[in-house]
Amino acid sequence: MLDGREALRQIDRAIEQSRGEAETLKQSLADISEREVALRGGARLALEELARFRLDQTRAGALSASIAGLDREVEELMAARQRESEELERRLAGMSKTMARLEERRAEAASATESAADALDGAEQQLQATLEQDAEYVTRHEATEQAETVAVEAEHKHALAAEDRRVKGAPYEADPLFMYLWARGYGTPDYRRAGLIRMGDNWVARLIRYEGARRNYFMLNEIPVRLGEHAERMRAAADADIDALATYEAAARQDTEIPALESALQEAQAGVEAIDAEIADARDQAREDEALS
C-alpha cells in the first residue's frame, strides 16, 4: 500500500499534468482552425484574381460558381469546427469540474491520512514506553537478543568450518587411491571385502598411510556437520524466543487503541488509492479526446 503522503504528491502531479494536457488540446484545436480558414480564404482570393484578369466572361462565370461552392464549403467547415469547439469546451468544463471535485476529496483524504498516521505513531510510542517499564518484557527482550547473538555466532562458526573442510579436503579428494579406499569404507565396520581384494586393499592402505589420513578426513567432514547441527539448534531456540516476544507484544497491542487506529489509517489510505484511480481514468479520457481531435 502506498504511503499516504507519497500518494498525495502523486495525485498533485497527475492533476497538473491533466490540466496541461487539456490546455494543449484546446490550443491545438484553435490553431488548426485558424490555419485552415486562412488557407481557404487565400485560395478564394487567388481564384477571384485569376477570374478577373486572365479568363473570359464565360469561364469567369463558371469559376465564380466554383468560388461560391468553395465559400459554402468554408462555411460548412467553420460550422463543423464550431460544433467541435463547443463539444471540446463542454468536455473541458466537465474535466475542470471533475478535477475540482478530486482536489476537494484529495484534501479531505490528506487530512484523514495524516491524522490517522499521527495518532498511530503516538500510540506506538506510548506502547513502547509502557513495555520498557514492564519487567517481564525487558527480561524476554534481553533473552531474545542473547539467543540471537548465540545463533549468529554458531552460524558463523559453521560457515568457517565448512570453508575449512572445502579447502583442506581438496588434497584428499584429489588422491584417487585414498578416495578408492574411502568409498569402500576401508578401516570401518562397513568394509566387507575378503581374499585377494582385501590383500590388495591392505597393500594400498599401507602404501599411502591410509589410516591416519582416514581419521583426519573423517574429522574434517564431521566437524562442519556437528557445528551445523548446533547452529540449527541455536537458530531454532532464537526463533522461538523471537516468536514468544512477538506474541507478548501483540497481546499488549490488543489492549491499546492501536488496532482501531491501524484500521482507520488503512481506510484513509484506501481513500487515497480510490482518488488516484479516478485521476488515472480522467487522464485516459483526456488522451482519448486528444486522439479523436
PDB file of C-alpha atoms in Angstrom:
ATOM      1  CA  MET A   1       0.000   0.000   0.000  1.00  0.00           C
ATOM      2  CA  LEU A   2       1.265   3.499  -0.860  1.00  0.00           C
ATOM      3  CA  ASP A   3       2.325   5.829   1.928  1.00  0.00           C
ATOM      4  CA  GLY A   4      -0.407   8.446   2.293  1.00  0.00           C
ATOM      5  CA  ARG A   5       1.832  11.489   1.800  1.00  0.00           C
ATOM      6  CA  GLU A   6       3.567   9.994  -1.255  1.00  0.00           C
ATOM      7  CA  ALA A   7       0.210   9.068  -2.811  1.00  0.00           C
ATOM      8  CA  LEU A   8      -0.988  12.663  -2.386  1.00  0.00           C
ATOM      9  CA  ARG A   9       2.149  14.011  -4.041  1.00  0.00           C
ATOM     10  CA  GLN A  10       1.488  11.677  -6.994  1.00  0.00           C
ATOM     11  CA  ILE A  11      -2.087  12.961  -7.180  1.00  0.00           C
ATOM     12  CA  ASP A  12      -0.846  16.581  -7.330  1.00  0.00           C
ATOM     13  CA  ARG A  13       1.471  15.752 -10.203  1.00  0.00           C
ATOM     14  CA  ALA A  14      -1.284  13.864 -12.042  1.00  0.00           C
ATOM     15  CA  ILE A  15      -3.736  16.773 -11.677  1.00  0.00           C
ATOM     16  CA  GLU A  16      -1.221  19.301 -13.019  1.00  0.00           C
ATOM     17  CA  GLN A  17      -0.367  17.021 -15.941  1.00  0.00           C
ATOM     18  CA  SER A  18      -4.052  16.560 -16.807  1.00  0.00           C
ATOM     19  CA  ARG A  19      -4.611  20.329 -16.767  1.00  0.00           C
ATOM     20  CA  GLY A  20      -1.624  20.837 -19.056  1.00  0.00           C
ATOM     21  CA  GLU A  21      -2.892  18.198 -21.478  1.00  0.00           C
ATOM     22  CA  ALA A  22      -6.310  19.853 -21.587  1.00  0.00           C
ATOM     23  CA  GLU A  23      -4.857  23.308 -22.314  1.00  0.00           C
ATOM     24  CA  THR A  24      -2.578  21.889 -25.020  1.00  0.00           C
ATOM     25  CA  LEU A  25      -5.519  20.133 -26.641  1.00  0.00           C
ATOM     26  CA  LYS A  26      -7.604  23.325 -26.621  1.00  0.00           C
ATOM     27  CA  GLN A  27      -4.821  25.434 -28.146  1.00  0.00           C
ATOM     28  CA  SER A  28      -4.073  22.831 -30.819  1.00  0.00           C
ATOM     29  CA  LEU A  29      -7.685  22.852 -31.971  1.00  0.00           C
ATOM     30  CA  ALA A  30      -7.751  26.649 -32.163  1.00  0.00           C
ATOM     31  CA  ASP A  31      -4.500  26.741 -34.167  1.00  0.00           C
ATOM     32  CA  ILE A  32      -5.752  24.136 -36.624  1.00  0.00           C
ATOM     33  CA  SER A  33      -8.990  26.027 -37.195  1.00  0.00           C
ATOM     34  CA  GLU A  34      -7.196  29.332 -37.828  1.00  0.00           C
ATOM     35  CA  ARG A  35      -4.753  27.797 -40.288  1.00  0.00           C
ATOM     36  CA  GLU A  36      -7.474  26.005 -42.219  1.00  0.00           C
ATOM     37  CA  VAL A  37      -9.654  29.113 -42.512  1.00  0.00           C
ATOM     38  CA  ALA A  38      -6.670  31.168 -43.653  1.00  0.00           C
ATOM     39  CA  LEU A  39      -5.786  28.619 -46.323  1.00  0.00           C
ATOM     40  CA  ARG A  40      -9.367  28.505 -47.590  1.00  0.00           C
ATOM     41  CA  GLY A  41      -9.584  32.286 -47.691  1.00  0.00           C
ATOM     42  CA  GLY A  42      -6.291  32.577 -49.573  1.00  0.00           C
ATOM     43  CA  ALA A  43      -7.451  30.082 -52.158  1.00  0.00           C
ATOM     44  CA  ARG A  44     -10.675  32.043 -52.673  1.00  0.00           C
ATOM     45  CA  LEU A  45      -8.873  35.355 -53.221  1.00  0.00           C
ATOM     46  CA  ALA A  46      -6.459  33.765 -55.654  1.00  0.00           C
ATOM     47  CA  LEU A  47      -9.297  32.330 -57.719  1.00  0.00           C
ATOM     48  CA  GLU A  48     -11.095  35.667 -57.827  1.00  0.00           C
ATOM     49  CA  GLU A  49      -7.979  37.440 -59.105  1.00  0.00           C
ATOM     50  CA  LEU A  50      -7.443  34.791 -61.715  1.00  0.00           C
ATOM     51  CA  ALA A  51     -11.029  35.126 -62.901  1.00  0.00           C
ATOM     52  CA  ARG A  52     -10.827  38.913 -63.045  1.00  0.00           C
ATOM     53  CA  PHE A  53      -7.593  39.353 -65.004  1.00  0.00           C
ATOM     54  CA  ARG A  54      -6.937  36.243 -67.120  1.00  0.00           C
ATOM     55  CA  LEU A  55     -10.199  34.491 -68.009  1.00  0.00           C
ATOM     56  CA  ASP A  56     -13.017  35.485 -70.322  1.00  0.00           C
ATOM     57  CA  GLN A  57     -16.527  36.233 -69.138  1.00  0.00           C
ATOM     58  CA  THR A  58     -17.924  32.732 -69.708  1.00  0.00           C
ATOM     59  CA  ARG A  59     -15.130  30.978 -67.895  1.00  0.00           C
ATOM     60  CA  ALA A  60     -15.187  33.647 -65.206  1.00  0.00           C
ATOM     61  CA  GLY A  61     -18.851  32.875 -64.602  1.00  0.00           C
ATOM     62  CA  ALA A  62     -18.143  29.173 -64.194  1.00  0.00           C
ATOM     63  CA  LEU A  63     -15.249  29.984 -61.922  1.00  0.00           C
ATOM     64  CA  SER A  64     -17.473  32.283 -59.890  1.00  0.00           C
ATOM     65  CA  ALA A  65     -19.807  29.352 -59.347  1.00  0.00           C
ATOM     66  CA  SER A  66     -16.850  27.308 -58.131  1.00  0.00           C
ATOM     67  CA  ILE A  67     -15.888  30.113 -55.813  1.00  0.00           C
ATOM     68  CA  ALA A  68     -19.414  30.203 -54.440  1.00  0.00           C
ATOM     69  CA  GLY A  69     -19.197  26.464 -53.816  1.00  0.00           C
ATOM     70  CA  LEU A  70     -15.892  26.966 -52.090  1.00  0.00           C
ATOM     71  CA  ASP A  71     -17.492  29.629 -49.897  1.00  0.00           C
ATOM     72  CA  ARG A  72     -20.173  27.160 -48.896  1.00  0.00           C
ATOM     73  CA  GLU A  73     -17.525  24.544 -48.057  1.00  0.00           C
ATOM     74  CA  VAL A  74     -15.711  27.074 -45.926  1.00  0.00           C
ATOM     75  CA  GLU A  75     -18.920  27.943 -44.125  1.00  0.00           C
ATOM     76  CA  GLU A  76     -19.723  24.276 -43.560  1.00  0.00           C
ATOM     77  CA  LEU A  77     -16.188  23.677 -42.314  1.00  0.00           C
ATOM     78  CA  MET A  78     -16.435  26.610 -39.955  1.00  0.00           C
ATOM     79  CA  ALA A  79     -19.771  25.355 -38.662  1.00  0.00           C
ATOM     80  CA  ALA A  80     -18.326  21.870 -38.093  1.00  0.00           C
ATOM     81  CA  ARG A  81     -15.316  23.343 -36.347  1.00  0.00           C
ATOM     82  CA  GLN A  82     -17.562  25.457 -34.214  1.00  0.00           C
ATOM     83  CA  ARG A  83     -19.526  22.391 -33.145  1.00  0.00           C
ATOM     84  CA  GLU A  84     -16.297  20.554 -32.365  1.00  0.00           C
ATOM     85  CA  SER A  85     -15.013  23.532 -30.406  1.00  0.00           C
ATOM     86  CA  GLU A  86     -18.217  23.734 -28.407  1.00  0.00           C
ATOM     87  CA  GLU A  87     -18.051  19.993 -27.672  1.00  0.00           C
ATOM     88  CA  LEU A  88     -14.434  20.323 -26.589  1.00  0.00           C
ATOM     89  CA  GLU A  89     -15.309  23.271 -24.384  1.00  0.00           C
ATOM     90  CA  ARG A  90     -18.045  21.185 -22.808  1.00  0.00           C
ATOM     91  CA  ARG A  91     -15.624  18.358 -22.150  1.00  0.00           C
ATOM     92  CA  LEU A  92     -13.013  20.709 -20.761  1.00  0.00           C
ATOM     93  CA  ALA A  93     -15.584  22.250 -18.461  1.00  0.00           C
ATOM     94  CA  GLY A  94     -16.558  18.789 -17.270  1.00  0.00           C
ATOM     95  CA  MET A  95     -12.910  17.876 -16.758  1.00  0.00           C
ATOM     96  CA  SER A  96     -12.332  21.028 -14.737  1.00  0.00           C
ATOM     97  CA  LYS A  97     -15.284  20.236 -12.512  1.00  0.00           C
ATOM     98  CA  THR A  98     -14.035  16.668 -12.076  1.00  0.00           C
ATOM     99  CA  MET A  99     -10.564  17.872 -11.137  1.00  0.00           C
ATOM    100  CA  ALA A 100     -12.037  20.380  -8.688  1.00  0.00           C
ATOM    101  CA  ARG A 101     -14.016  17.612  -7.003  1.00  0.00           C
ATOM    102  CA  LEU A 102     -10.916  15.417  -6.893  1.00  0.00           C
ATOM    103  CA  GLU A 103      -8.897  18.228  -5.320  1.00  0.00           C
ATOM    104  CA  GLU A 104     -11.522  18.682  -2.645  1.00  0.00           C
ATOM    105  CA  ARG A 105     -11.658  14.961  -1.909  1.00  0.00           C
ATOM    106  CA  ARG A 106      -7.841  14.822  -2.004  1.00  0.00           C
ATOM    107  CA  ALA A 107      -7.671  17.474   0.688  1.00  0.00           C
ATOM    108  CA  GLU A 108     -10.069  15.502   2.855  1.00  0.00           C
ATOM    109  CA  ALA A 109      -8.108  12.284   2.251  1.00  0.00           C
ATOM    110  CA  ALA A 110      -4.850  14.069   3.085  1.00  0.00           C
ATOM    111  CA  SER A 111      -6.223  15.332   6.355  1.00  0.00           C
ATOM    112  CA  ALA A 112      -7.655  11.940   7.294  1.00  0.00           C
ATOM    113  CA  THR A 113      -4.455  10.083   6.364  1.00  0.00           C
ATOM    114  CA  GLU A 114      -2.126  12.418   8.231  1.00  0.00           C
ATOM    115  CA  SER A 115      -4.346  12.483  11.304  1.00  0.00           C
ATOM    116  CA  ALA A 116      -4.588   8.675  11.359  1.00  0.00           C
ATOM    117  CA  ALA A 117      -0.831   8.281  10.860  1.00  0.00           C
ATOM    118  CA  ASP A 118      -0.022  10.765  13.629  1.00  0.00           C
ATOM    119  CA  ALA A 119      -2.426   9.078  16.021  1.00  0.00           C
ATOM    120  CA  LEU A 120      -0.965   5.650  15.263  1.00  0.00           C
ATOM    121  CA  ASP A 121       2.608   6.898  15.712  1.00  0.00           C
ATOM    122  CA  GLY A 122       1.693   8.354  19.083  1.00  0.00           C
ATOM    123  CA  ALA A 123       0.033   5.142  20.223  1.00  0.00           C
ATOM    124  CA  GLU A 124       3.034   3.066  19.095  1.00  0.00           C
ATOM    125  CA  GLN A 125       5.409   5.305  21.041  1.00  0.00           C
ATOM    126  CA  GLN A 126       3.219   5.083  24.114  1.00  0.00           C
ATOM    127  CA  LEU A 127       3.125   1.293  23.891  1.00  0.00           C
ATOM    128  CA  GLN A 128       6.903   1.089  23.565  1.00  0.00           C
ATOM    129  CA  ALA A 129       7.360   3.317  26.593  1.00  0.00           C
ATOM    130  CA  THR A 130       4.970   1.121  28.580  1.00  0.00           C
ATOM    131  CA  LEU A 131       6.764  -2.088  27.557  1.00  0.00           C
ATOM    132  CA  GLU A 132      10.132  -0.651  28.548  1.00  0.00           C
ATOM    133  CA  GLN A 133       8.764  -0.350  32.089  1.00  0.00           C
ATOM    134  CA  ASP A 134       7.433  -3.927  32.047  1.00  0.00           C
ATOM    135  CA  ALA A 135       9.916  -6.201  33.879  1.00  0.00           C
ATOM    136  CA  GLU A 136       8.750  -9.379  32.117  1.00  0.00           C
ATOM    137  CA  TYR A 137       9.035  -7.770  28.707  1.00  0.00           C
ATOM    138  CA  VAL A 138      12.528  -6.465  29.493  1.00  0.00           C
ATOM    139  CA  THR A 139      13.630  -9.953  30.570  1.00  0.00           C
ATOM    140  CA  ARG A 140      12.167 -11.542  27.444  1.00  0.00           C
ATOM    141  CA  HIS A 141      13.744  -8.917  25.209  1.00  0.00           C
ATOM    142  CA  GLU A 142      17.204  -9.367  26.712  1.00  0.00           C
ATOM    143  CA  ALA A 143      16.927 -13.168  26.420  1.00  0.00           C
ATOM    144  CA  THR A 144      15.898 -12.826  22.791  1.00  0.00           C
ATOM    145  CA  GLU A 145      18.864 -10.624  21.987  1.00  0.00           C
ATOM    146  CA  GLN A 146      21.234 -13.056  23.693  1.00  0.00           C
ATOM    147  CA  ALA A 147      19.760 -16.025  21.846  1.00  0.00           C
ATOM    148  CA  GLU A 148      20.092 -14.196  18.530  1.00  0.00           C
ATOM    149  CA  THR A 149      23.743 -13.394  19.282  1.00  0.00           C
ATOM    150  CA  VAL A 150      24.472 -17.044  20.073  1.00  0.00           C
ATOM    151  CA  ALA A 151      22.691 -18.229  16.930  1.00  0.00           C
ATOM    152  CA  VAL A 152      24.585 -15.818  14.695  1.00  0.00           C
ATOM    153  CA  GLU A 153      27.905 -16.854  16.225  1.00  0.00           C
ATOM    154  CA  ALA A 154      27.089 -20.556  15.786  1.00  0.00           C
ATOM    155  CA  GLU A 155      26.160 -19.986  12.148  1.00  0.00           C
ATOM    156  CA  HIS A 156      29.412 -18.105  11.629  1.00  0.00           C
ATOM    157  CA  LYS A 157      31.461 -20.952  13.099  1.00  0.00           C
ATOM    158  CA  HIS A 158      29.637 -23.455  10.917  1.00  0.00           C
ATOM    159  CA  ALA A 159      30.377 -21.387   7.820  1.00  0.00           C
ATOM    160  CA  LEU A 160      34.091 -21.217   8.743  1.00  0.00           C
ATOM    161  CA  ALA A 161      34.238 -24.968   9.338  1.00  0.00           C
ATOM    162  CA  ALA A 162      32.531 -25.671   6.017  1.00  0.00           C
ATOM    163  CA  GLU A 163      35.041 -23.474   4.192  1.00  0.00           C
ATOM    164  CA  ASP A 164      37.936 -25.122   6.101  1.00  0.00           C
ATOM    165  CA  ARG A 165      36.616 -28.534   5.101  1.00  0.00           C
ATOM    166  CA  ARG A 166      36.403 -27.472   1.458  1.00  0.00           C
ATOM    167  CA  VAL A 167      39.993 -26.196   1.370  1.00  0.00           C
ATOM    168  CA  LYS A 168      41.657 -28.905   3.454  1.00  0.00           C
ATOM    169  CA  GLY A 169      39.591 -31.703   1.976  1.00  0.00           C
ATOM    170  CA  ALA A 170      40.689 -30.946  -1.582  1.00  0.00           C
ATOM    171  CA  PRO A 171      44.040 -32.843  -1.380  1.00  0.00           C
ATOM    172  CA  TYR A 172      42.324 -35.958  -0.034  1.00  0.00           C
ATOM    173  CA  GLU A 173      39.700 -35.843  -2.757  1.00  0.00           C
ATOM    174  CA  ALA A 174      42.372 -35.361  -5.416  1.00  0.00           C
ATOM    175  CA  ASP A 175      44.075 -38.647  -4.386  1.00  0.00           C
ATOM    176  CA  PRO A 176      42.427 -41.499  -6.341  1.00  0.00           C
ATOM    177  CA  LEU A 177      43.870 -44.250  -4.117  1.00  0.00           C
ATOM    178  CA  PHE A 178      42.649 -42.588  -0.944  1.00  0.00           C
ATOM    179  CA  MET A 179      39.195 -41.988  -2.366  1.00  0.00           C
ATOM    180  CA  TYR A 180      39.065 -45.571  -3.640  1.00  0.00           C
ATOM    181  CA  LEU A 181      39.579 -46.944  -0.115  1.00  0.00           C
ATOM    182  CA  TRP A 182      37.310 -44.263   1.413  1.00  0.00           C
ATOM    183  CA  ALA A 183      34.477 -45.154  -0.924  1.00  0.00           C
ATOM    184  CA  ARG A 184      34.777 -48.843   0.082  1.00  0.00           C
ATOM    185  CA  GLY A 185      34.674 -47.934   3.773  1.00  0.00           C
ATOM    186  CA  TYR A 186      38.113 -49.368   4.367  1.00  0.00           C
ATOM    187  CA  GLY A 187      39.106 -49.279   8.038  1.00  0.00           C
ATOM    188  CA  THR A 188      35.477 -49.160   9.231  1.00  0.00           C
ATOM    189  CA  PRO A 189      32.884 -51.851  10.102  1.00  0.00           C
ATOM    190  CA  ASP A 190      31.291 -51.179   6.704  1.00  0.00           C
ATOM    191  CA  TYR A 191      34.247 -52.753   4.849  1.00  0.00           C
ATOM    192  CA  ARG A 192      33.200 -56.187   3.522  1.00  0.00           C
ATOM    193  CA  ARG A 193      35.965 -57.292   1.162  1.00  0.00           C
ATOM    194  CA  ALA A 194      37.927 -60.590   1.516  1.00  0.00           C
ATOM    195  CA  GLY A 195      40.588 -62.692  -0.173  1.00  0.00           C
ATOM    196  CA  LEU A 196      42.845 -61.175  -2.806  1.00  0.00           C
ATOM    197  CA  ILE A 197      40.829 -57.934  -2.908  1.00  0.00           C
ATOM    198  CA  ARG A 198      41.322 -57.447   0.816  1.00  0.00           C
ATOM    199  CA  MET A 199      45.030 -58.187   0.466  1.00  0.00           C
ATOM    200  CA  GLY A 200      45.320 -55.663  -2.327  1.00  0.00           C
ATOM    201  CA  ASP A 201      43.452 -53.030  -0.347  1.00  0.00           C
ATOM    202  CA  ASN A 202      45.714 -53.662   2.665  1.00  0.00           C
ATOM    203  CA  TRP A 203      48.767 -53.161   0.486  1.00  0.00           C
ATOM    204  CA  VAL A 204      47.399 -49.880  -0.925  1.00  0.00           C
ATOM    205  CA  ALA A 205      46.495 -48.696   2.585  1.00  0.00           C
ATOM    206  CA  ARG A 206      49.999 -49.281   3.850  1.00  0.00           C
ATOM    207  CA  LEU A 207      51.470 -47.637   0.770  1.00  0.00           C
ATOM    208  CA  ILE A 208      49.592 -44.362   1.213  1.00  0.00           C
ATOM    209  CA  ARG A 209      49.407 -44.476   5.048  1.00  0.00           C
ATOM    210  CA  TYR A 210      45.665 -44.539   4.780  1.00  0.00           C
ATOM    211  CA  GLU A 211      44.606 -44.989   8.411  1.00  0.00           C
ATOM    212  CA  GLY A 212      45.951 -41.652   9.681  1.00  0.00           C
ATOM    213  CA  ALA A 213      44.651 -39.847   6.640  1.00  0.00           C
ATOM    214  CA  ARG A 214      41.250 -41.523   7.084  1.00  0.00           C
ATOM    215  CA  ARG A 215      40.904 -40.271  10.673  1.00  0.00           C
ATOM    216  CA  ASN A 216      41.882 -36.754   9.656  1.00  0.00           C
ATOM    217  CA  TYR A 217      39.487 -36.715   6.702  1.00  0.00           C
ATOM    218  CA  PHE A 218      36.703 -38.127   8.867  1.00  0.00           C
ATOM    219  CA  MET A 219      37.089 -35.354  11.422  1.00  0.00           C
ATOM    220  CA  LEU A 220      37.378 -32.769   8.669  1.00  0.00           C
ATOM    221  CA  ASN A 221      33.943 -33.874   7.446  1.00  0.00           C
ATOM    222  CA  GLU A 222      32.451 -34.412  10.880  1.00  0.00           C
ATOM    223  CA  ILE A 223      33.217 -31.012  12.405  1.00  0.00           C
ATOM    224  CA  PRO A 224      31.061 -28.994   9.951  1.00  0.00           C
ATOM    225  CA  VAL A 225      28.229 -31.482  10.404  1.00  0.00           C
ATOM    226  CA  ARG A 226      28.279 -31.161  14.186  1.00  0.00           C
ATOM    227  CA  LEU A 227      28.650 -27.397  14.072  1.00  0.00           C
ATOM    228  CA  GLY A 228      25.809 -27.233  11.557  1.00  0.00           C
ATOM    229  CA  GLU A 229      23.535 -29.226  13.843  1.00  0.00           C
ATOM    230  CA  HIS A 230      24.482 -26.984  16.745  1.00  0.00           C
ATOM    231  CA  ALA A 231      23.801 -23.862  14.658  1.00  0.00           C
ATOM    232  CA  GLU A 232      20.374 -25.214  13.707  1.00  0.00           C
ATOM    233  CA  ARG A 233      19.501 -25.812  17.360  1.00  0.00           C
ATOM    234  CA  MET A 234      20.653 -22.312  18.322  1.00  0.00           C
ATOM    235  CA  ARG A 235      18.706 -20.763  15.458  1.00  0.00           C
ATOM    236  CA  ALA A 236      15.579 -22.674  16.422  1.00  0.00           C
ATOM    237  CA  ALA A 237      15.942 -21.502  20.020  1.00  0.00           C
ATOM    238  CA  ALA A 238      16.454 -17.890  18.955  1.00  0.00           C
ATOM    239  CA  ASP A 239      13.470 -18.018  16.602  1.00  0.00           C
ATOM    240  CA  ALA A 240      11.332 -19.461  19.390  1.00  0.00           C
ATOM    241  CA  ASP A 241      12.337 -16.572  21.672  1.00  0.00           C
ATOM    242  CA  ILE A 242      11.599 -14.060  18.897  1.00  0.00           C
ATOM    243  CA  ASP A 243       8.163 -15.584  18.296  1.00  0.00           C
ATOM    244  CA  ALA A 244       7.408 -15.574  22.024  1.00  0.00           C
ATOM    245  CA  LEU A 245       8.427 -11.924  22.310  1.00  0.00           C
ATOM    246  CA  ALA A 246       6.301 -11.025  19.279  1.00  0.00           C
ATOM    247  CA  THR A 247       3.326 -12.809  20.831  1.00  0.00           C
ATOM    248  CA  TYR A 248       3.826 -10.900  24.082  1.00  0.00           C
ATOM    249  CA  GLU A 249       3.989  -7.584  22.194  1.00  0.00           C
ATOM    250  CA  ALA A 250       0.910  -8.483  20.129  1.00  0.00           C
ATOM    251  CA  ALA A 251      -1.073  -9.195  23.289  1.00  0.00           C
ATOM    252  CA  ALA A 252      -0.013  -5.855  24.704  1.00  0.00           C
ATOM    253  CA  ARG A 253      -1.061  -4.108  21.485  1.00  0.00           C
ATOM    254  CA  GLN A 254      -4.520  -5.618  21.652  1.00  0.00           C
ATOM    255  CA  ASP A 255      -5.076  -3.907  24.983  1.00  0.00           C
ATOM    256  CA  THR A 256      -4.496  -0.478  23.392  1.00  0.00           C
ATOM    257  CA  GLU A 257      -6.234   1.591  20.723  1.00  0.00           C
ATOM    258  CA  ILE A 258      -3.599   0.625  18.137  1.00  0.00           C
ATOM    259  CA  PRO A 259      -5.764  -1.945  16.248  1.00  0.00           C
ATOM    260  CA  ALA A 260      -8.534   0.624  15.761  1.00  0.00           C
ATOM    261  CA  LEU A 261      -6.015   3.267  14.677  1.00  0.00           C
ATOM    262  CA  GLU A 262      -4.465   0.863  12.177  1.00  0.00           C
ATOM    263  CA  SER A 263      -7.893   0.233  10.653  1.00  0.00           C
ATOM    264  CA  ALA A 264      -8.525   3.967  10.428  1.00  0.00           C
ATOM    265  CA  LEU A 265      -5.212   4.511   8.652  1.00  0.00           C
ATOM    266  CA  GLN A 266      -5.938   1.705   6.186  1.00  0.00           C
ATOM    267  CA  GLU A 267      -9.315   3.237   5.382  1.00  0.00           C
ATOM    268  CA  ALA A 268      -7.746   6.651   4.805  1.00  0.00           C
ATOM    269  CA  GLN A 269      -5.088   5.170   2.527  1.00  0.00           C
ATOM    270  CA  ALA A 270      -7.777   3.274   0.621  1.00  0.00           C
ATOM    271  CA  GLY A 271      -9.487   6.612   0.021  1.00  0.00           C
ATOM    272  CA  VAL A 272      -6.256   8.000  -1.413  1.00  0.00           C
ATOM    273  CA  GLU A 273      -5.936   4.995  -3.731  1.00  0.00           C
ATOM    274  CA  ALA A 274      -9.514   5.457  -4.938  1.00  0.00           C
ATOM    275  CA  ILE A 275      -8.815   9.099  -5.828  1.00  0.00           C
ATOM    276  CA  ASP A 276      -5.642   8.025  -7.593  1.00  0.00           C
ATOM    277  CA  ALA A 277      -7.675   5.604  -9.703  1.00  0.00           C
ATOM    278  CA  GLU A 278     -10.171   8.321 -10.639  1.00  0.00           C
ATOM    279  CA  ILE A 279      -7.350  10.632 -11.678  1.00  0.00           C
ATOM    280  CA  ALA A 280      -5.927   7.889 -13.877  1.00  0.00           C
ATOM    281  CA  ASP A 281      -9.342   7.456 -15.525  1.00  0.00           C
ATOM    282  CA  ALA A 282      -9.587  11.208 -16.121  1.00  0.00           C
ATOM    283  CA  ARG A 283      -6.152  11.286 -17.725  1.00  0.00           C
ATOM    284  CA  ASP A 284      -7.079   8.359 -20.003  1.00  0.00           C
ATOM    285  CA  GLN A 285     -10.215  10.173 -21.086  1.00  0.00           C
ATOM    286  CA  ALA A 286      -8.210  13.321 -21.862  1.00  0.00           C
ATOM    287  CA  ARG A 287      -5.856  11.304 -24.069  1.00  0.00           C
ATOM    288  CA  GLU A 288      -8.816   9.760 -25.912  1.00  0.00           C
ATOM    289  CA  ASP A 289     -10.257  13.226 -26.561  1.00  0.00           C
ATOM    290  CA  GLU A 290      -6.907  14.391 -27.916  1.00  0.00           C
ATOM    291  CA  ALA A 291      -6.683  11.383 -30.245  1.00  0.00           C
ATOM    292  CA  LEU A 292     -10.195  11.999 -31.591  1.00  0.00           C
ATOM    293  CA  SER A 293      -9.453  15.654 -32.259  1.00  0.00           C
TER     294      SER A 293
END
